[in-house]
JSON list of C-alpha atoms in Angstrom, two decimals:
[
{"chain": "X", "resi": 260, "resn": "ASN", "atom": "CA", "xyz": [-14.18, -3.54, -17.18]},
{"chain": "X", "resi": 261, "resn": "ALA", "atom": "CA", "xyz": [-12.03, -0.77, -17.54]},
{"chain": "X", "resi": 262, "resn": "GLY", "atom": "CA", "xyz": [-13.02, 0.97, -14.00]},
{"chain": "X", "resi": 263, "resn": "VAL", "atom": "CA", "xyz": [-12.39, 4.49, -13.88]},
{"chain": "X", "resi": 264, "resn": "THR", "atom": "CA", "xyz": [-10.58, 5.85, -16.56]},
{"chain": "X", "resi": 265, "resn": "GLN", "atom": "CA", "xyz": [-8.70, 9.40, -16.77]},
{"chain": "X", "resi": 266, "resn": "THR", "atom": "CA", "xyz": [-7.07, 11.35, -19.59]},
{"chain": "X", "resi": 267, "resn": "PRO", "atom": "CA", "xyz": [-4.56, 13.10, -19.62]},
{"chain": "X", "resi": 268, "resn": "LYS", "atom": "CA", "xyz": [-2.28, 11.11, -17.67]},
{"chain": "X", "resi": 269, "resn": "PHE", "atom": "CA", "xyz": [0.23, 14.61, -17.54]},
{"chain": "X", "resi": 270, "resn": "GLN", "atom": "CA", "xyz": [-0.42, 17.99, -18.70]},
{"chain": "X", "resi": 271, "resn": "VAL", "atom": "CA", "xyz": [1.34, 21.21, -18.50]},
{"chain": "X", "resi": 272, "resn": "LEU", "atom": "CA", "xyz": [-0.64, 24.49, -18.76]},
{"chain": "X", "resi": 273, "resn": "LYS", "atom": "CA", "xyz": [0.50, 27.96, -18.93]},
{"chain": "X", "resi": 274, "resn": "THR", "atom": "CA", "xyz": [-1.53, 30.51, -16.76]},
{"chain": "X", "resi": 275, "resn": "GLY", "atom": "CA", "xyz": [-4.78, 31.65, -18.36]},
{"chain": "X", "resi": 276, "resn": "GLN", "atom": "CA", "xyz": [-5.42, 28.07, -20.39]},
{"chain": "X", "resi": 277, "resn": "SER", "atom": "CA", "xyz": [-8.07, 26.41, -20.18]},
{"chain": "X", "resi": 278, "resn": "MET", "atom": "CA", "xyz": [-8.52, 22.40, -20.29]},
{"chain": "X", "resi": 279, "resn": "THR", "atom": "CA", "xyz": [-10.66, 19.68, -19.72]},
{"chain": "X", "resi": 280, "resn": "LEU", "atom": "CA", "xyz": [-9.85, 16.69, -17.45]},
{"chain": "X", "resi": 281, "resn": "GLN", "atom": "CA", "xyz": [-11.73, 13.56, -18.65]},
{"chain": "X", "resi": 282, "resn": "CYS", "atom": "CA", "xyz": [-13.06, 11.15, -16.61]},
{"chain": "X", "resi": 283, "resn": "ALA", "atom": "CA", "xyz": [-15.04, 7.96, -17.52]},
{"chain": "X", "resi": 284, "resn": "GLN", "atom": "CA", "xyz": [-16.64, 4.96, -15.89]},
{"chain": "X", "resi": 285, "resn": "ASP", "atom": "CA", "xyz": [-18.24, 1.40, -17.19]},
{"chain": "X", "resi": 286, "resn": "MET", "atom": "CA", "xyz": [-19.23, 0.19, -13.86]},
{"chain": "X", "resi": 287, "resn": "ASN", "atom": "CA", "xyz": [-22.81, 1.93, -14.42]},
{"chain": "X", "resi": 288, "resn": "HIS", "atom": "CA", "xyz": [-22.27, 3.82, -11.10]},
{"chain": "X", "resi": 289, "resn": "GLU", "atom": "CA", "xyz": [-24.54, 7.00, -10.15]},
{"chain": "X", "resi": 290, "resn": "TYR", "atom": "CA", "xyz": [-22.10, 8.67, -8.19]},
{"chain": "X", "resi": 291, "resn": "MET", "atom": "CA", "xyz": [-18.97, 10.25, -9.58]},
{"chain": "X", "resi": 292, "resn": "SER", "atom": "CA", "xyz": [-16.37, 12.90, -8.18]},
{"chain": "X", "resi": 293, "resn": "TRP", "atom": "CA", "xyz": [-13.58, 14.82, -8.61]},
{"chain": "X", "resi": 294, "resn": "TYR", "atom": "CA", "xyz": [-10.76, 15.23, -5.84]},
{"chain": "X", "resi": 295, "resn": "ARG", "atom": "CA", "xyz": [-7.38, 17.29, -5.88]},
{"chain": "X", "resi": 296, "resn": "GLN", "atom": "CA", "xyz": [-4.08, 16.05, -3.79]},
{"chain": "X", "resi": 297, "resn": "ASP", "atom": "CA", "xyz": [-1.34, 18.44, -3.35]},
{"chain": "X", "resi": 298, "resn": "PRO", "atom": "CA", "xyz": [2.19, 17.37, -1.69]},
{"chain": "X", "resi": 299, "resn": "GLY", "atom": "CA", "xyz": [1.92, 16.02, 1.76]},
{"chain": "X", "resi": 300, "resn": "MET", "atom": "CA", "xyz": [-1.78, 16.41, 1.86]},
{"chain": "X", "resi": 301, "resn": "GLY", "atom": "CA", "xyz": [-4.90, 14.25, 1.84]},
{"chain": "X", "resi": 302, "resn": "LEU", "atom": "CA", "xyz": [-7.34, 14.42, -1.08]},
{"chain": "X", "resi": 303, "resn": "ARG", "atom": "CA", "xyz": [-10.16, 17.28, -1.34]},
{"chain": "X", "resi": 304, "resn": "LEU", "atom": "CA", "xyz": [-13.23, 17.08, -2.62]},
{"chain": "X", "resi": 305, "resn": "ILE", "atom": "CA", "xyz": [-13.76, 19.80, -5.83]},
{"chain": "X", "resi": 306, "resn": "HIS", "atom": "CA", "xyz": [-17.24, 18.58, -7.27]},
{"chain": "X", "resi": 307, "resn": "TYR", "atom": "CA", "xyz": [-19.30, 15.72, -7.42]},
{"chain": "X", "resi": 308, "resn": "SER", "atom": "CA", "xyz": [-22.37, 14.54, -9.08]},
{"chain": "X", "resi": 309, "resn": "VAL", "atom": "CA", "xyz": [-25.10, 11.87, -7.84]},
{"chain": "X", "resi": 310, "resn": "GLY", "atom": "CA", "xyz": [-26.39, 11.36, -11.33]},
{"chain": "X", "resi": 311, "resn": "ALA", "atom": "CA", "xyz": [-26.57, 12.56, -14.90]},
{"chain": "X", "resi": 312, "resn": "GLY", "atom": "CA", "xyz": [-27.75, 16.13, -15.28]},
{"chain": "X", "resi": 313, "resn": "ILE", "atom": "CA", "xyz": [-27.01, 16.37, -11.26]},
{"chain": "X", "resi": 314, "resn": "THR", "atom": "CA", "xyz": [-24.08, 18.19, -9.57]},
{"chain": "X", "resi": 315, "resn": "ASP", "atom": "CA", "xyz": [-22.70, 19.78, -6.61]},
{"chain": "X", "resi": 316, "resn": "GLN", "atom": "CA", "xyz": [-19.73, 21.73, -5.08]},
{"chain": "X", "resi": 317, "resn": "GLY", "atom": "CA", "xyz": [-17.44, 19.97, -2.96]},
{"chain": "X", "resi": 318, "resn": "GLU", "atom": "CA", "xyz": [-14.93, 21.42, -0.33]},
{"chain": "X", "resi": 319, "resn": "VAL", "atom": "CA", "xyz": [-12.65, 23.51, -3.30]},
{"chain": "X", "resi": 320, "resn": "PRO", "atom": "CA", "xyz": [-14.91, 24.12, -6.36]},
{"chain": "X", "resi": 321, "resn": "ASN", "atom": "CA", "xyz": [-13.34, 27.40, -7.11]},
{"chain": "X", "resi": 322, "resn": "GLY", "atom": "CA", "xyz": [-11.95, 27.45, -10.46]},
{"chain": "X", "resi": 323, "resn": "TYR", "atom": "CA", "xyz": [-13.44, 24.36, -11.66]},
{"chain": "X", "resi": 324, "resn": "ASN", "atom": "CA", "xyz": [-16.76, 23.54, -13.59]},
{"chain": "X", "resi": 325, "resn": "VAL", "atom": "CA", "xyz": [-18.28, 20.03, -13.92]},
{"chain": "X", "resi": 326, "resn": "SER", "atom": "CA", "xyz": [-21.04, 18.74, -15.92]},
{"chain": "X", "resi": 327, "resn": "ARG", "atom": "CA", "xyz": [-22.71, 15.19, -16.45]},
{"chain": "X", "resi": 328, "resn": "SER", "atom": "CA", "xyz": [-24.69, 14.89, -19.21]},
{"chain": "X", "resi": 329, "resn": "THR", "atom": "CA", "xyz": [-24.10, 10.98, -19.12]},
{"chain": "X", "resi": 330, "resn": "THR", "atom": "CA", "xyz": [-23.66, 8.23, -16.53]},
{"chain": "X", "resi": 331, "resn": "GLU", "atom": "CA", "xyz": [-20.22, 7.45, -17.70]},
{"chain": "X", "resi": 332, "resn": "ASP", "atom": "CA", "xyz": [-18.98, 10.58, -17.96]},
{"chain": "X", "resi": 333, "resn": "PHE", "atom": "CA", "xyz": [-18.04, 13.36, -15.69]},
{"chain": "X", "resi": 334, "resn": "PRO", "atom": "CA", "xyz": [-15.34, 15.94, -17.06]},
{"chain": "X", "resi": 335, "resn": "LEU", "atom": "CA", "xyz": [-13.45, 18.51, -14.96]},
{"chain": "X", "resi": 336, "resn": "ARG", "atom": "CA", "xyz": [-12.84, 21.90, -16.84]},
{"chain": "X", "resi": 337, "resn": "LEU", "atom": "CA", "xyz": [-10.19, 24.45, -15.75]},
{"chain": "X", "resi": 338, "resn": "LEU", "atom": "CA", "xyz": [-11.73, 27.94, -17.49]},
{"chain": "X", "resi": 339, "resn": "SER", "atom": "CA", "xyz": [-8.66, 29.88, -16.40]},
{"chain": "X", "resi": 340, "resn": "ALA", "atom": "CA", "xyz": [-5.58, 27.85, -15.17]},
{"chain": "X", "resi": 341, "resn": "ALA", "atom": "CA", "xyz": [-3.73, 29.27, -12.35]},
{"chain": "X", "resi": 342, "resn": "PRO", "atom": "CA", "xyz": [-0.56, 27.90, -10.65]},
{"chain": "X", "resi": 343, "resn": "SER", "atom": "CA", "xyz": [-2.39, 27.17, -7.67]},
{"chain": "X", "resi": 344, "resn": "GLN", "atom": "CA", "xyz": [-4.26, 24.71, -9.58]},
{"chain": "X", "resi": 345, "resn": "THR", "atom": "CA", "xyz": [-1.11, 22.43, -10.06]},
{"chain": "X", "resi": 346, "resn": "SER", "atom": "CA", "xyz": [-1.85, 19.37, -8.29]},
{"chain": "X", "resi": 347, "resn": "VAL", "atom": "CA", "xyz": [-2.76, 15.82, -9.04]},
{"chain": "X", "resi": 348, "resn": "TYR", "atom": "CA", "xyz": [-6.50, 14.93, -9.73]},
{"chain": "X", "resi": 349, "resn": "PHE", "atom": "CA", "xyz": [-8.35, 12.02, -9.15]},
{"chain": "X", "resi": 350, "resn": "CYS", "atom": "CA", "xyz": [-11.64, 11.38, -10.52]},
{"chain": "X", "resi": 351, "resn": "ALA", "atom": "CA", "xyz": [-13.73, 8.39, -8.40]},
{"chain": "X", "resi": 352, "resn": "SER", "atom": "CA", "xyz": [-17.37, 6.57, -9.01]},
{"chain": "X", "resi": 353, "resn": "SER", "atom": "CA", "xyz": [-19.40, 4.36, -6.69]},
{"chain": "X", "resi": 354, "resn": "ARG", "atom": "CA", "xyz": [-22.88, 3.13, -6.62]},
{"chain": "X", "resi": 355, "resn": "LEU", "atom": "CA", "xyz": [-24.94, 5.24, -4.28]},
{"chain": "X", "resi": 356, "resn": "ALA", "atom": "CA", "xyz": [-24.84, 4.06, -0.21]},
{"chain": "X", "resi": 357, "resn": "ALA", "atom": "CA", "xyz": [-27.80, 1.57, 0.23]},
{"chain": "X", "resi": 358, "resn": "THR", "atom": "CA", "xyz": [-29.57, 0.74, 3.44]},
{"chain": "X", "resi": 359, "resn": "PRO", "atom": "CA", "xyz": [-29.72, -1.36, 5.32]},
{"chain": "X", "resi": 360, "resn": "LEU", "atom": "CA", "xyz": [-26.72, -3.12, 3.86]},
{"chain": "X", "resi": 361, "resn": "PRO", "atom": "CA", "xyz": [-23.95, -0.55, 2.65]},
{"chain": "X", "resi": 362, "resn": "ARG", "atom": "CA", "xyz": [-21.90, -2.03, 0.31]},
{"chain": "X", "resi": 363, "resn": "GLU", "atom": "CA", "xyz": [-20.83, 1.34, -1.22]},
{"chain": "X", "resi": 364, "resn": "THR", "atom": "CA", "xyz": [-16.96, 1.66, -2.11]},
{"chain": "X", "resi": 365, "resn": "GLN", "atom": "CA", "xyz": [-15.49, 4.40, -4.10]},
{"chain": "X", "resi": 366, "resn": "TYR", "atom": "CA", "xyz": [-13.23, 3.26, -7.21]},
{"chain": "X", "resi": 367, "resn": "PHE", "atom": "CA", "xyz": [-10.70, 6.00, -8.11]},
{"chain": "X", "resi": 368, "resn": "GLY", "atom": "CA", "xyz": [-8.91, 6.56, -11.70]},
{"chain": "X", "resi": 369, "resn": "PRO", "atom": "CA", "xyz": [-4.95, 6.77, -11.88]},
{"chain": "X", "resi": 370, "resn": "GLY", "atom": "CA", "xyz": [-4.57, 10.51, -11.74]},
{"chain": "X", "resi": 371, "resn": "THR", "atom": "CA", "xyz": [-3.86, 13.25, -13.83]},
{"chain": "X", "resi": 372, "resn": "ARG", "atom": "CA", "xyz": [-0.95, 15.44, -12.95]},
{"chain": "X", "resi": 373, "resn": "LEU", "atom": "CA", "xyz": [-1.35, 18.81, -13.67]},
{"chain": "X", "resi": 374, "resn": "LEU", "atom": "CA", "xyz": [1.51, 21.70, -13.64]},
{"chain": "X", "resi": 375, "resn": "VAL", "atom": "CA", "xyz": [0.44, 25.25, -14.50]},
{"chain": "X", "resi": 376, "resn": "LEU", "atom": "CA", "xyz": [3.51, 27.32, -15.18]},
{"chain": "D", "resi": 1027, "resn": "ASP", "atom": "CA", "xyz": [-18.75, 13.87, 9.59]},
{"chain": "D", "resi": 1028, "resn": "ALA", "atom": "CA", "xyz": [-16.45, 13.22, 12.86]},
{"chain": "D", "resi": 1029, "resn": "LYS", "atom": "CA", "xyz": [-12.84, 14.14, 12.37]},
{"chain": "D", "resi": 1030, "resn": "THR", "atom": "CA", "xyz": [-10.19, 11.33, 12.71]},
{"chain": "D", "resi": 1031, "resn": "THR", "atom": "CA", "xyz": [-6.65, 11.37, 14.19]},
{"chain": "D", "resi": 1032, "resn": "GLN", "atom": "CA", "xyz": [-4.15, 8.82, 12.87]},
{"chain": "D", "resi": 1033, "resn": "PRO", "atom": "CA", "xyz": [-0.16, 8.73, 13.51]},
{"chain": "D", "resi": 1034, "resn": "PRO", "atom": "CA", "xyz": [1.91, 10.33, 10.64]},
{"chain": "D", "resi": 1035, "resn": "SER", "atom": "CA", "xyz": [4.08, 7.20, 10.13]},
{"chain": "D", "resi": 1036, "resn": "MET", "atom": "CA", "xyz": [4.72, 3.48, 11.02]},
{"chain": "D", "resi": 1037, "resn": "ASP", "atom": "CA", "xyz": [7.13, 0.86, 10.12]},
{"chain": "D", "resi": 1038, "resn": "CYS", "atom": "CA", "xyz": [6.23, -3.09, 9.86]},
{"chain": "D", "resi": 1039, "resn": "ALA", "atom": "CA", "xyz": [8.73, -5.65, 9.39]},
{"chain": "D", "resi": 1040, "resn": "GLU", "atom": "CA", "xyz": [7.42, -7.94, 6.30]},
{"chain": "D", "resi": 1041, "resn": "GLY", "atom": "CA", "xyz": [5.28, -11.07, 7.40]},
{"chain": "D", "resi": 1042, "resn": "ARG", "atom": "CA", "xyz": [4.40, -9.64, 10.66]},
{"chain": "D", "resi": 1043, "resn": "ALA", "atom": "CA", "xyz": [0.77, -7.80, 11.41]},
{"chain": "D", "resi": 1044, "resn": "ALA", "atom": "CA", "xyz": [0.56, -4.23, 10.65]},
{"chain": "D", "resi": 1045, "resn": "ASN", "atom": "CA", "xyz": [-1.68, -2.91, 13.37]},
{"chain": "D", "resi": 1046, "resn": "LEU", "atom": "CA", "xyz": [-2.79, 0.93, 12.20]},
{"chain": "D", "resi": 1047, "resn": "PRO", "atom": "CA", "xyz": [-4.77, 3.11, 14.88]},
{"chain": "D", "resi": 1048, "resn": "CYS", "atom": "CA", "xyz": [-7.34, 5.46, 14.55]},
{"chain": "D", "resi": 1049, "resn": "ASN", "atom": "CA", "xyz": [-9.18, 7.85, 16.91]},
{"chain": "D", "resi": 1050, "resn": "HIS", "atom": "CA", "xyz": [-12.46, 9.14, 16.49]},
{"chain": "D", "resi": 1051, "resn": "SER", "atom": "CA", "xyz": [-13.91, 10.35, 19.61]},
{"chain": "D", "resi": 1052, "resn": "THR", "atom": "CA", "xyz": [-16.31, 12.65, 17.94]},
{"chain": "D", "resi": 1053, "resn": "ILE", "atom": "CA", "xyz": [-17.97, 10.01, 16.24]},
{"chain": "D", "resi": 1054, "resn": "SER", "atom": "CA", "xyz": [-22.20, 9.73, 15.91]},
{"chain": "D", "resi": 1055, "resn": "GLY", "atom": "CA", "xyz": [-24.24, 6.54, 15.91]},
{"chain": "D", "resi": 1056, "resn": "ASN", "atom": "CA", "xyz": [-24.91, 6.53, 12.30]},
{"chain": "D", "resi": 1057, "resn": "GLU", "atom": "CA", "xyz": [-20.97, 7.12, 11.41]},
{"chain": "D", "resi": 1058, "resn": "TYR", "atom": "CA", "xyz": [-19.28, 4.46, 9.96]},
{"chain": "D", "resi": 1059, "resn": "VAL", "atom": "CA", "xyz": [-15.51, 3.92, 9.81]},
{"chain": "D", "resi": 1060, "resn": "TYR", "atom": "CA", "xyz": [-13.86, 3.44, 6.36]},
{"chain": "D", "resi": 1061, "resn": "TRP", "atom": "CA", "xyz": [-10.64, 2.45, 5.60]},
{"chain": "D", "resi": 1062, "resn": "TYR", "atom": "CA", "xyz": [-8.65, 3.28, 2.36]},
{"chain": "D", "resi": 1063, "resn": "ARG", "atom": "CA", "xyz": [-4.97, 2.98, 1.43]},
{"chain": "D", "resi": 1064, "resn": "GLN", "atom": "CA", "xyz": [-2.98, 4.98, -1.51]},
{"chain": "D", "resi": 1065, "resn": "ILE", "atom": "CA", "xyz": [-0.10, 3.29, -2.95]},
{"chain": "D", "resi": 1066, "resn": "HIS", "atom": "CA", "xyz": [2.59, 5.70, -4.19]},
{"chain": "D", "resi": 1067, "resn": "SER", "atom": "CA", "xyz": [1.46, 7.93, -7.14]},
{"chain": "D", "resi": 1068, "resn": "GLN", "atom": "CA", "xyz": [-1.88, 5.91, -7.62]},
{"chain": "D", "resi": 1069, "resn": "GLY", "atom": "CA", "xyz": [-5.66, 6.43, -6.59]},
{"chain": "D", "resi": 1070, "resn": "PRO", "atom": "CA", "xyz": [-6.84, 5.64, -3.48]},
{"chain": "D", "resi": 1071, "resn": "GLN", "atom": "CA", "xyz": [-7.96, 1.94, -3.04]},
{"chain": "D", "resi": 1072, "resn": "TYR", "atom": "CA", "xyz": [-11.14, 0.84, -0.71]},
{"chain": "D", "resi": 1073, "resn": "ILE", "atom": "CA", "xyz": [-9.92, -1.54, 1.76]},
{"chain": "D", "resi": 1074, "resn": "ILE", "atom": "CA", "xyz": [-13.00, -2.18, 4.19]},
{"chain": "D", "resi": 1075, "resn": "HIS", "atom": "CA", "xyz": [-15.42, -0.18, 6.57]},
{"chain": "D", "resi": 1076, "resn": "GLY", "atom": "CA", "xyz": [-17.76, -1.18, 9.54]},
{"chain": "D", "resi": 1077, "resn": "LEU", "atom": "CA", "xyz": [-20.44, 0.57, 11.86]},
{"chain": "D", "resi": 1078, "resn": "LYS", "atom": "CA", "xyz": [-20.04, -1.51, 15.45]},
{"chain": "D", "resi": 1079, "resn": "ASN", "atom": "CA", "xyz": [-18.91, -5.04, 14.87]},
{"chain": "D", "resi": 1080, "resn": "ASN", "atom": "CA", "xyz": [-15.53, -6.39, 13.84]},
{"chain": "D", "resi": 1081, "resn": "GLU", "atom": "CA", "xyz": [-15.13, -7.01, 10.24]},
{"chain": "D", "resi": 1082, "resn": "THR", "atom": "CA", "xyz": [-12.98, -8.81, 7.80]},
{"chain": "D", "resi": 1083, "resn": "ASN", "atom": "CA", "xyz": [-12.19, -9.49, 4.37]},
{"chain": "D", "resi": 1084, "resn": "GLU", "atom": "CA", "xyz": [-9.71, -10.73, 2.23]},
{"chain": "D", "resi": 1085, "resn": "MET", "atom": "CA", "xyz": [-7.55, -7.74, 2.58]},
{"chain": "D", "resi": 1086, "resn": "ALA", "atom": "CA", "xyz": [-7.68, -6.94, 6.58]},
{"chain": "D", "resi": 1087, "resn": "SER", "atom": "CA", "xyz": [-9.61, -7.05, 9.37]},
{"chain": "D", "resi": 1088, "resn": "LEU", "atom": "CA", "xyz": [-11.21, -3.59, 10.85]},
{"chain": "D", "resi": 1089, "resn": "ILE", "atom": "CA", "xyz": [-11.38, -3.97, 15.01]},
{"chain": "D", "resi": 1090, "resn": "ILE", "atom": "CA", "xyz": [-13.89, -0.77, 16.69]},
{"chain": "D", "resi": 1091, "resn": "THR", "atom": "CA", "xyz": [-13.93, -0.39, 20.28]},
{"chain": "D", "resi": 1092, "resn": "GLU", "atom": "CA", "xyz": [-17.13, -0.95, 22.15]},
{"chain": "D", "resi": 1093, "resn": "ASP", "atom": "CA", "xyz": [-17.59, 2.75, 22.49]},
{"chain": "D", "resi": 1094, "resn": "ARG", "atom": "CA", "xyz": [-16.54, 3.32, 18.91]},
{"chain": "D", "resi": 1095, "resn": "LYS", "atom": "CA", "xyz": [-14.09, 6.20, 19.68]},
{"chain": "D", "resi": 1096, "resn": "SER", "atom": "CA", "xyz": [-11.13, 4.25, 18.06]},
{"chain": "D", "resi": 1097, "resn": "SER", "atom": "CA", "xyz": [-10.31, 1.45, 15.73]},
{"chain": "D", "resi": 1098, "resn": "THR", "atom": "CA", "xyz": [-7.59, -0.41, 14.36]},
{"chain": "D", "resi": 1099, "resn": "LEU", "atom": "CA", "xyz": [-7.19, -1.80, 11.00]},
{"chain": "D", "resi": 1100, "resn": "ILE", "atom": "CA", "xyz": [-5.06, -4.90, 11.05]},
{"chain": "D", "resi": 1101, "resn": "LEU", "atom": "CA", "xyz": [-2.76, -6.46, 7.93]},
{"chain": "D", "resi": 1102, "resn": "PRO", "atom": "CA", "xyz": [-2.31, -9.88, 9.07]},
{"chain": "D", "resi": 1103, "resn": "HIS", "atom": "CA", "xyz": [0.77, -10.55, 7.18]},
{"chain": "D", "resi": 1104, "resn": "ALA", "atom": "CA", "xyz": [2.19, -7.32, 5.63]},
{"chain": "D", "resi": 1105, "resn": "THR", "atom": "CA", "xyz": [4.10, -7.31, 2.48]},
{"chain": "D", "resi": 1106, "resn": "LEU", "atom": "CA", "xyz": [6.20, -5.04, 0.75]},
{"chain": "D", "resi": 1107, "resn": "ARG", "atom": "CA", "xyz": [3.36, -4.23, -1.44]},
{"chain": "D", "resi": 1108, "resn": "ASP", "atom": "CA", "xyz": [1.03, -2.95, 1.67]},
{"chain": "D", "resi": 1109, "resn": "THR", "atom": "CA", "xyz": [3.71, 0.06, 1.78]},
{"chain": "D", "resi": 1110, "resn": "ALA", "atom": "CA", "xyz": [1.12, 3.32, 1.14]},
{"chain": "D", "resi": 1111, "resn": "VAL", "atom": "CA", "xyz": [-0.67, 5.73, 3.21]},
{"chain": "D", "resi": 1112, "resn": "TYR", "atom": "CA", "xyz": [-3.58, 4.63, 5.00]},
{"chain": "D", "resi": 1113, "resn": "TYR", "atom": "CA", "xyz": [-6.70, 6.69, 5.28]},
{"chain": "D", "resi": 1114, "resn": "CYS", "atom": "CA", "xyz": [-9.33, 6.35, 8.55]},
{"chain": "D", "resi": 1115, "resn": "ILE", "atom": "CA", "xyz": [-12.42, 8.06, 7.61]},
{"chain": "D", "resi": 1116, "resn": "VAL", "atom": "CA", "xyz": [-15.56, 8.67, 9.41]},
{"chain": "D", "resi": 1117, "resn": "ARG", "atom": "CA", "xyz": [-18.69, 9.54, 7.52]},
{"chain": "D", "resi": 1118, "resn": "VAL", "atom": "CA", "xyz": [-22.50, 8.99, 7.67]},
{"chain": "D", "resi": 1119, "resn": "ASN", "atom": "CA", "xyz": [-23.77, 6.78, 4.87]},
{"chain": "D", "resi": 1120, "resn": "THR", "atom": "CA", "xyz": [-26.68, 9.01, 3.97]},
{"chain": "D", "resi": 1121, "resn": "GLY", "atom": "CA", "xyz": [-27.69, 6.85, 1.09]},
{"chain": "D", "resi": 1122, "resn": "THR", "atom": "CA", "xyz": [-27.51, 9.90, -1.25]},
{"chain": "D", "resi": 1123, "resn": "ALA", "atom": "CA", "xyz": [-23.84, 10.92, -1.39]},
{"chain": "D", "resi": 1124, "resn": "SER", "atom": "CA", "xyz": [-20.61, 9.49, -1.27]},
{"chain": "D", "resi": 1125, "resn": "LYS", "atom": "CA", "xyz": [-18.46, 12.13, 0.01]},
{"chain": "D", "resi": 1126, "resn": "LEU", "atom": "CA", "xyz": [-15.33, 11.27, 1.55]},
{"chain": "D", "resi": 1127, "resn": "THR", "atom": "CA", "xyz": [-13.13, 13.47, 3.97]},
{"chain": "D", "resi": 1128, "resn": "PHE", "atom": "CA", "xyz": [-9.67, 12.36, 3.67]},
{"chain": "D", "resi": 1129, "resn": "GLY", "atom": "CA", "xyz": [-6.98, 13.34, 6.26]},
{"chain": "D", "resi": 1130, "resn": "THR", "atom": "CA", "xyz": [-3.16, 12.78, 5.86]},
{"chain": "D", "resi": 1131, "resn": "GLY", "atom": "CA", "xyz": [-3.42, 9.48, 6.88]},
{"chain": "D", "resi": 1132, "resn": "THR", "atom": "CA", "xyz": [-0.66, 7.14, 8.34]},
{"chain": "D", "resi": 1133, "resn": "ARG", "atom": "CA", "xyz": [2.25, 6.11, 5.90]},
{"chain": "D", "resi": 1134, "resn": "LEU", "atom": "CA", "xyz": [3.15, 2.70, 6.43]},
{"chain": "D", "resi": 1135, "resn": "GLN", "atom": "CA", "xyz": [6.78, 1.49, 5.43]},
{"chain": "D", "resi": 1136, "resn": "VAL", "atom": "CA", "xyz": [6.93, -2.15, 5.26]},
{"chain": "D", "resi": 1137, "resn": "THR", "atom": "CA", "xyz": [10.37, -3.41, 5.47]},
{"chain": "D", "resi": 1138, "resn": "LEU", "atom": "CA", "xyz": [12.39, -6.65, 4.85]}
]
């Protein structure tokens, strides 16, 4: 298994440009999510999905769109990049938690470093 | 989800046990304690989680106090590769979503 893969690893954008960050997982996980991490801060949740066709907003969704057409892929779109979106972006996936023996852990990708000029 | 408090940084000598504390005084009865770590520039990595009982796996041990208001992650024999930021997260295992709220964590520096 490749686990969670993200492309590209690095990207430089100009203000106003659009781009899509790709995320894929081969573990048949229902749950996928996107986080951003700014210097000296923890990760903040942008959007998440509990299955194909279902997405929802996290803590900092403004400026980002997502879709989930397949179980494997969860792309993150920046429609009009802004310098405030300069960050490291992490994609994660997991099984949905189950009771009574929760074994859910999240698997993170290697990250995409984005610089918006 | 309950908030957590961790020291910003800690040092540990290689080969010694690293004990990382976490306070979660407002934890609810159905909230679990999770630990993740982030080695420089990499994605976070799951370590361990627990509800009430102490837990141990191949990576670490988790000690949760009887009142559940605090916990300690123990790395029994720290190595240089354990240098990372360690996040203590408290959340409900809802069965429907796996949102994690990361704080700023504890930066553990393992030294020779």
